[in-house]
Coordinates of C-alpha atoms and ligand atoms in Angstrom, one line a residue:
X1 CA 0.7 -5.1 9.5
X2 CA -2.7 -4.9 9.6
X3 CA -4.6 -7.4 11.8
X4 CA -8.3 -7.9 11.1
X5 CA -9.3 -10.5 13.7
X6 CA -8.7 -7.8 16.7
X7 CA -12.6 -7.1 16.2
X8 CA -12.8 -4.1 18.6
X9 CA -14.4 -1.0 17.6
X10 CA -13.3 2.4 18.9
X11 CA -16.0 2.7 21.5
X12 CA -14.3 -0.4 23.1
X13 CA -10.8 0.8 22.7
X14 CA -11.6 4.5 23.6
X15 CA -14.0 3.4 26.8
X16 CA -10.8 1.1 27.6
X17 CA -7.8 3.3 27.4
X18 CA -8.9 7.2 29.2
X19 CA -11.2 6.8 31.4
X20 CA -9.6 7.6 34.8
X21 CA -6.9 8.3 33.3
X22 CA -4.7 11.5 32.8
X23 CA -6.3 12.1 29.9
X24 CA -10.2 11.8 31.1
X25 CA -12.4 12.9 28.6
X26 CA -10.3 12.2 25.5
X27 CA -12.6 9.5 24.8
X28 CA -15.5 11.9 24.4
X29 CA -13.4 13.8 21.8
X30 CA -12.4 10.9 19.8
X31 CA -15.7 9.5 19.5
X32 CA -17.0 13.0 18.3
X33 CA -14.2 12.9 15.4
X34 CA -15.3 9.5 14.7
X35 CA -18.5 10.3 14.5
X36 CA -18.1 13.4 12.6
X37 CA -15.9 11.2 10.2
X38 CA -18.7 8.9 9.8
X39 CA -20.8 11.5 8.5
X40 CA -18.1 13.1 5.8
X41 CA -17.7 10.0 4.7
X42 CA -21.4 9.9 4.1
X43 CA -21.0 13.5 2.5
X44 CA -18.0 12.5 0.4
X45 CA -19.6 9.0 -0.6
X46 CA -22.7 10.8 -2.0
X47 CA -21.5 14.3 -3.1
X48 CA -21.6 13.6 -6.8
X49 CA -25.5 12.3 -6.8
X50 CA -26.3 15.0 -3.8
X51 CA -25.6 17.9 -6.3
X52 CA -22.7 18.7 -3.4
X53 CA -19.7 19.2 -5.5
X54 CA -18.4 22.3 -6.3
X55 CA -17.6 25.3 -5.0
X56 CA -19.6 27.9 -2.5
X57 CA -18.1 30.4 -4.2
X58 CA -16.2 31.9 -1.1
X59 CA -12.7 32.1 -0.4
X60 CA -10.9 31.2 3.3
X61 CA -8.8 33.2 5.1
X62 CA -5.9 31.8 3.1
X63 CA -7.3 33.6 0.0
X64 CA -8.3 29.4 -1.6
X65 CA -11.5 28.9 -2.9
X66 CA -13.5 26.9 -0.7
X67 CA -15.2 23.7 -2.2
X68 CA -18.6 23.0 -0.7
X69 CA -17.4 19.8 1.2
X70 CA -14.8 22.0 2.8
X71 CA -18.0 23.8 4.4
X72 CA -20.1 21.0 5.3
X73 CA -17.4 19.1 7.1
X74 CA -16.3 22.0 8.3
X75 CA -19.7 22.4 9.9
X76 CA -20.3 18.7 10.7
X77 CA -16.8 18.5 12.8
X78 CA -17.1 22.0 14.8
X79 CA -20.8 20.9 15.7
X80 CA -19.9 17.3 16.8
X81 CA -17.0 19.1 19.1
X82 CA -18.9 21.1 20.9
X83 CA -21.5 19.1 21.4
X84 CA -19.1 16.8 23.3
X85 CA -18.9 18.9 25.8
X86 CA -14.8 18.8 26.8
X87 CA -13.8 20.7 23.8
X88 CA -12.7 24.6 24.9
X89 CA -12.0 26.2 21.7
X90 CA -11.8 24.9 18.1
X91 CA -8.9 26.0 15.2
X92 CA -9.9 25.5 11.8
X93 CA -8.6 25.7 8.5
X94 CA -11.8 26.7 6.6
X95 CA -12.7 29.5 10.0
X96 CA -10.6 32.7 10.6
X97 CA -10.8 32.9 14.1
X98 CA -11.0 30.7 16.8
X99 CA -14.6 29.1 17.6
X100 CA -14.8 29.3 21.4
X101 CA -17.1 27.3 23.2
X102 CA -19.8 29.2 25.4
X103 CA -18.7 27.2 28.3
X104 CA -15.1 26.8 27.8
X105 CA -14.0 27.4 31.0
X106 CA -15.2 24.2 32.1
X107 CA -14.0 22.1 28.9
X108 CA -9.9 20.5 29.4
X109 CA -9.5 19.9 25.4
X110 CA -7.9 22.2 22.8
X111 CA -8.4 20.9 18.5
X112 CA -7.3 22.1 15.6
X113 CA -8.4 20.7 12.0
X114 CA -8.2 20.5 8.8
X115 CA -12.3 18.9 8.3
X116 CA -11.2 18.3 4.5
X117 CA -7.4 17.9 3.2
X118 CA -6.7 17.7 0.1
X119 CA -9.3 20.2 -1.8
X120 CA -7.8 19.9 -5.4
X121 CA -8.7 15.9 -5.2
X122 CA -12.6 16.6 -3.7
X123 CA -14.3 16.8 -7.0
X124 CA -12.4 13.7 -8.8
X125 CA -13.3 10.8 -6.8
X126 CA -9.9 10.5 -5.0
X127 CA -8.6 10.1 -1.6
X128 CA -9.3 13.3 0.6
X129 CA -9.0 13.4 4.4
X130 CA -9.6 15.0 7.1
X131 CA -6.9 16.3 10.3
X132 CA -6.8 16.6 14.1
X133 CA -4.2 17.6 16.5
X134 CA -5.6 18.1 20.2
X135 CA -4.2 19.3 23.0
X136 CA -4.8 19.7 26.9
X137 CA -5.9 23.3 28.3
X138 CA -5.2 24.6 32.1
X139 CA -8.5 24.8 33.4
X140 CA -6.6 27.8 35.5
X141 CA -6.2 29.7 32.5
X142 CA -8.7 32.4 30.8
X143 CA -9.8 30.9 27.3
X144 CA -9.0 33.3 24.6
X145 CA -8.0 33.6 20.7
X146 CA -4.2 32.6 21.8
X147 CA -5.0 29.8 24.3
X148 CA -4.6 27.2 21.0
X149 CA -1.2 29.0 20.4
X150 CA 0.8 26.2 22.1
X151 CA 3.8 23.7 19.8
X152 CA 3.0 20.9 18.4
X153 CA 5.1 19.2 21.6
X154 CA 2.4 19.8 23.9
X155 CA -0.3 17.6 21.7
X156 CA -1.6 14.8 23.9
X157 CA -3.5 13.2 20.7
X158 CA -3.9 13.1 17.6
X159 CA -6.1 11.7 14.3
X160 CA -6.4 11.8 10.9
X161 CA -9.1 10.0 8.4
X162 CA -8.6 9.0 5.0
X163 CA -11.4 8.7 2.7
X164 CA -10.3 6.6 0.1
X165 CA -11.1 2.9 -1.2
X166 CA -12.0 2.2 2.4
X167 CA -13.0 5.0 5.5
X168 CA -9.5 4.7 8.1
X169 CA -9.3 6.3 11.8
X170 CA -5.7 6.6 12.6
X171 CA -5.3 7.8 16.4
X172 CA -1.7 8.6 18.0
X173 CA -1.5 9.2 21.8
X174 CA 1.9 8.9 23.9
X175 CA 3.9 6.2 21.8
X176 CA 0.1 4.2 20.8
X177 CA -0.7 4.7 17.3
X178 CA -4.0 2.6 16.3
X179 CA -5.6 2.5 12.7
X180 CA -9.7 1.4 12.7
X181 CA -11.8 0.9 9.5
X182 CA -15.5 2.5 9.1
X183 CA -18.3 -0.2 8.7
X184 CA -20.5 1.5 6.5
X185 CA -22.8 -1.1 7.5
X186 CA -22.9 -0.5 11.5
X187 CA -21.2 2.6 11.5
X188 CA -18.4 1.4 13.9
X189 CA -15.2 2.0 13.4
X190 CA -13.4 -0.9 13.7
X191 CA -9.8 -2.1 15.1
X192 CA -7.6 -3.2 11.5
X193 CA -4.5 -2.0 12.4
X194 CA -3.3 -2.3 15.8
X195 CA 0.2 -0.5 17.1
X196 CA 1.0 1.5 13.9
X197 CA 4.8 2.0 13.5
X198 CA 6.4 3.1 10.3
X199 CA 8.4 0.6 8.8
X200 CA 12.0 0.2 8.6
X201 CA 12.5 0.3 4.8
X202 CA 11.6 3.2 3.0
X203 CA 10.2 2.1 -1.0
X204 CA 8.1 5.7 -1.7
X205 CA 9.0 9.6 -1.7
X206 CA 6.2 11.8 -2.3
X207 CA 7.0 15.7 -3.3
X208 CA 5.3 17.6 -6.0
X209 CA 8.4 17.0 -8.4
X210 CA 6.2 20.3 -10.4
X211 CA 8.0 22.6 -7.7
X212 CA 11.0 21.5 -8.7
X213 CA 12.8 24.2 -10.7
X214 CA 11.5 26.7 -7.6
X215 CA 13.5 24.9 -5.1
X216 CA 17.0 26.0 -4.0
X217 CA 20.0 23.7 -4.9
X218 CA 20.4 21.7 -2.0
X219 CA 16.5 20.9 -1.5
X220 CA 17.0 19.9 -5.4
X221 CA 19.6 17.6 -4.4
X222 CA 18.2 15.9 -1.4
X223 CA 15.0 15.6 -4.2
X224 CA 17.9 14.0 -6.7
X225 CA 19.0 11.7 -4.1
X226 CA 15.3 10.2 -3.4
X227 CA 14.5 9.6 -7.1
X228 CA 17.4 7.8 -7.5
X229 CA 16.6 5.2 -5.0
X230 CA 13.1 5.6 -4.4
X231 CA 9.6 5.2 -6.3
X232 CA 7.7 8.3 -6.7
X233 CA 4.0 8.4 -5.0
X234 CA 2.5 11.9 -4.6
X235 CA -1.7 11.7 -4.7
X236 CA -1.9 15.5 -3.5
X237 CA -4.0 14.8 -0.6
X238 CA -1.4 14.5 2.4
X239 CA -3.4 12.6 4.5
X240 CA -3.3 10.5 1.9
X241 CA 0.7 10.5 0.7
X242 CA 1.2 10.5 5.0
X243 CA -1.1 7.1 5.0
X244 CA 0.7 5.6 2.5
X245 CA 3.9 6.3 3.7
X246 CA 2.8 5.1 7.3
X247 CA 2.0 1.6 6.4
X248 CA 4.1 1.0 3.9
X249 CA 7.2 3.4 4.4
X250 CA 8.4 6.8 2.8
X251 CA 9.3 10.4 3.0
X252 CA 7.2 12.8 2.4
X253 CA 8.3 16.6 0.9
X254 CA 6.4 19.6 0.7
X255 CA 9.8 22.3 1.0
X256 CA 10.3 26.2 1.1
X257 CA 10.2 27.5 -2.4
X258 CA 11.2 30.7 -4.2
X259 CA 6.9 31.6 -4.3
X260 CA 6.1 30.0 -0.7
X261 CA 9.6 30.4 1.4
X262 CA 7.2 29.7 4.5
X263 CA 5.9 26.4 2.7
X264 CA 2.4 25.7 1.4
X265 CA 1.5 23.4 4.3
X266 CA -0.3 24.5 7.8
X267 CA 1.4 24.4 10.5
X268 CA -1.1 23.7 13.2
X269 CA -3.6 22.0 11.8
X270 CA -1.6 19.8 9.3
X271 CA 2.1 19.9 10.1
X272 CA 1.9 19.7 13.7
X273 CA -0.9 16.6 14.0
X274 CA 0.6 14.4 11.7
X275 CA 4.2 15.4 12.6
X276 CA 2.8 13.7 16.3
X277 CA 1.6 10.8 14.8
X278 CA 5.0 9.9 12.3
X279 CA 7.4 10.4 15.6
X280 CA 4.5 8.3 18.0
X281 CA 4.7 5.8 15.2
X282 CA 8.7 5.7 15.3
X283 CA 9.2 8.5 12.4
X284 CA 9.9 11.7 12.0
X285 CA 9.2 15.2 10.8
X286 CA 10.8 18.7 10.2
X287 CA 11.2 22.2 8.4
X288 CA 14.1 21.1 6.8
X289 CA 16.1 23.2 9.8
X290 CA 13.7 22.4 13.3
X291 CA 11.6 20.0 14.2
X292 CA 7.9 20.8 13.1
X293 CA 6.8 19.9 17.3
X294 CA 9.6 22.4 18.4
X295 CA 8.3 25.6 16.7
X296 CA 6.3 27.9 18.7
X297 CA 3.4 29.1 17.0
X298 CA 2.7 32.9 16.2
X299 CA -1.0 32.8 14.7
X300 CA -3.6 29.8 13.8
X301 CA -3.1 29.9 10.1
X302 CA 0.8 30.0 10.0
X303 CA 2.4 27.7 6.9
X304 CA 5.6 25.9 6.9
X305 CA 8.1 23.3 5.0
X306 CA 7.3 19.9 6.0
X307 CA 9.6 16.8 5.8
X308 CA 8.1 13.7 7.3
X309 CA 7.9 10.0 7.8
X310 CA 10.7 7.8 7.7
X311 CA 13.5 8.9 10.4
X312 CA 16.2 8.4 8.4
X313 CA 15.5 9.6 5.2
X314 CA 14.2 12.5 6.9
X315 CA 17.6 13.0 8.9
X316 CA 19.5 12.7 5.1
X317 CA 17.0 15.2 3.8
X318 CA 17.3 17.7 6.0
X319 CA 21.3 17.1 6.5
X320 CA 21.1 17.7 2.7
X321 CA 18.9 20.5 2.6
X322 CA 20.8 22.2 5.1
X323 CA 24.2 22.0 3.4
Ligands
AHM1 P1 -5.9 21.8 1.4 O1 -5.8 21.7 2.9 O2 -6.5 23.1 1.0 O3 -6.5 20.7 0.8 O4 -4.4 22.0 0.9 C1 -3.4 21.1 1.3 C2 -3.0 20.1 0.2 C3 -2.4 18.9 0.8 O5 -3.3 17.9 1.1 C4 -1.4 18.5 -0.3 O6 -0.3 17.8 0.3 C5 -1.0 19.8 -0.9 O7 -2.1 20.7 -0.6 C6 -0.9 19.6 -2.4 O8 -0.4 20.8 -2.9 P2 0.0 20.9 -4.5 O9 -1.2 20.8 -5.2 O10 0.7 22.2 -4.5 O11 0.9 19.7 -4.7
MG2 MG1 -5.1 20.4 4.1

């Protein structure tokens, strides 16, 4: 539950829990997303009166048209991570290639993101977010387009942000998961809920029920089997269904279908982070055959089927799904 009183900010908890630790230097990444975040939420808040909505008339490498808050965050994050000076090389969902750091050999930190998630909700005033998974390089090893080809096993960290009715940090390390809420006042992010874990019951499932009839007949029947116990949520933004489901308990579907056999969703940048945070928080999350931090990654932009949240009623999905 969430516990206002705590009263620290993530500078405390950050300067608090890496330092000297096995994962020096985390702290500077963090506060870089959280900072970054800060300022999309300024972008997001003011988009509308700032003439920012929109698209820039581009498409990404995944052939989407790119919104013009899918640029500027895109921007505002990739700047903020290098300037923090432990970040190597940089994956991102709105940037073919990799963006490698003039110095990386020196830098220890691998991310991949997602600045903005949930592009179809930008321009409608609802909850968008942005992604983070982050893992630890070999300083032995030459930096190159493949060095952030590594599973989703190896992540030391992880984040997400949800922009929504309020601005929330959620941070996964090693079994910690730890929610903070933007002042817009100060700027601080601020502890609200401490020790994350996914609860036990499991009220919501969340699928785009409009795939439906494109689904093969035993994802349709692990679908059947949710509606008839569960209450449907699905906002479209996943950070946003993935929030949701984290502090109040769900599942999660985005399956294979006949159009997408490989999924819709990223692997490494969306998949992958948030699959770290359900199992840190006590949940789960899979293909529908493999667990999402198992698979080894062939290229940056690769999709998949993603099943997550609630350990159990991912277990029966996938059982289901798998005949
Ligand atoms: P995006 O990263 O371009 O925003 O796309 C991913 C989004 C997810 O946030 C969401 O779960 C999914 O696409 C929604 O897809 P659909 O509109 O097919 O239901
Ligand atoms: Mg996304």
């Amino acid at each position: 539950m969430a516990d206002s009183s705590n009263g620290k900010t993530l500078s405390d908890y950050v300067a608090g829990s890496f330092k000297g630790s096995e994962l020096d230097g985390l702290d500077a990444v963090i506060s870089a997303i959280a900072e970054g975040s800060a300022h999309v939420h300024s972008q997001v808040q003011a988009a509308a009166l700032a003439d920012a909505l929109g698209t820039t008339g581009e498409t990404n490498v995944q052939g989407e048209i790119v919104q013009r808050l899918d640029k500027s965050s895109s921007d505002t994050f990739v700047d903020v991570l290098n300037g923090c000076g432990r970040v190597a090389v940089i994956g991102c969902e709105e940037i073919e290639d990799p963006v490698i750091a003039g110095d990386s050999n020196l830098h220890e930190y691998i991310v991949l993101m997602d600045p903005l998630d949930g592009s179809s909700n930008i321009d409608v005033a609802v909850s968008i977010g942005s992604i983070f998974g982050i893992w630890r390089r070999n300083l032995g090893e030459e930096v190159n387009n493949d060095s952030l080809l590594k599973p989703g096993s190896e992540q030391i960290a992880a984040a997400y942000v949800v922009y929504g009715s309020s601005t929330v940090l959620v941070i996964a390390t090693h079994s910690n998961v730890q929610g903070f809420t933007l002042d817009p006042e100060t700027g601080n992010f601020v502890m609200t809920h401490p020790n994350l874990k996914i609860p036990d019951q499991c009220p919501y499932y969340s699928t785009n029920e409009g795939n439906f009839g494109n689904l093969d007949d035993n994802t349709r029947q692990a679908i059947m089997n949710l509606r008839n116990s569960l209450s449907l949520r699905y906002v479209g933004s996943l950070v946003a269904d993935f929030h949701r489901n984290l502090l109040k308990g769900g599942i999660f579907l985005y399956p294979a279908d006949k159009g997408r056999p490989n999924g819709r969703l990223r692997l490494m940048y969306e998949a992958n982070p948030l699959g770290f945070v359900a199992e840190q928080a006590g949940g789960s999350a899979s293909t529908g055959s493999e667990r999402i931090l198992d698979i080894l990654p062939k290229e940056l932009h690769q999709r998949t089927a993603l099943i997550i949240g609630n350990a159990d009623f991912v277990g029966d999905a996938v059982n289901t799904i798998g005949g």
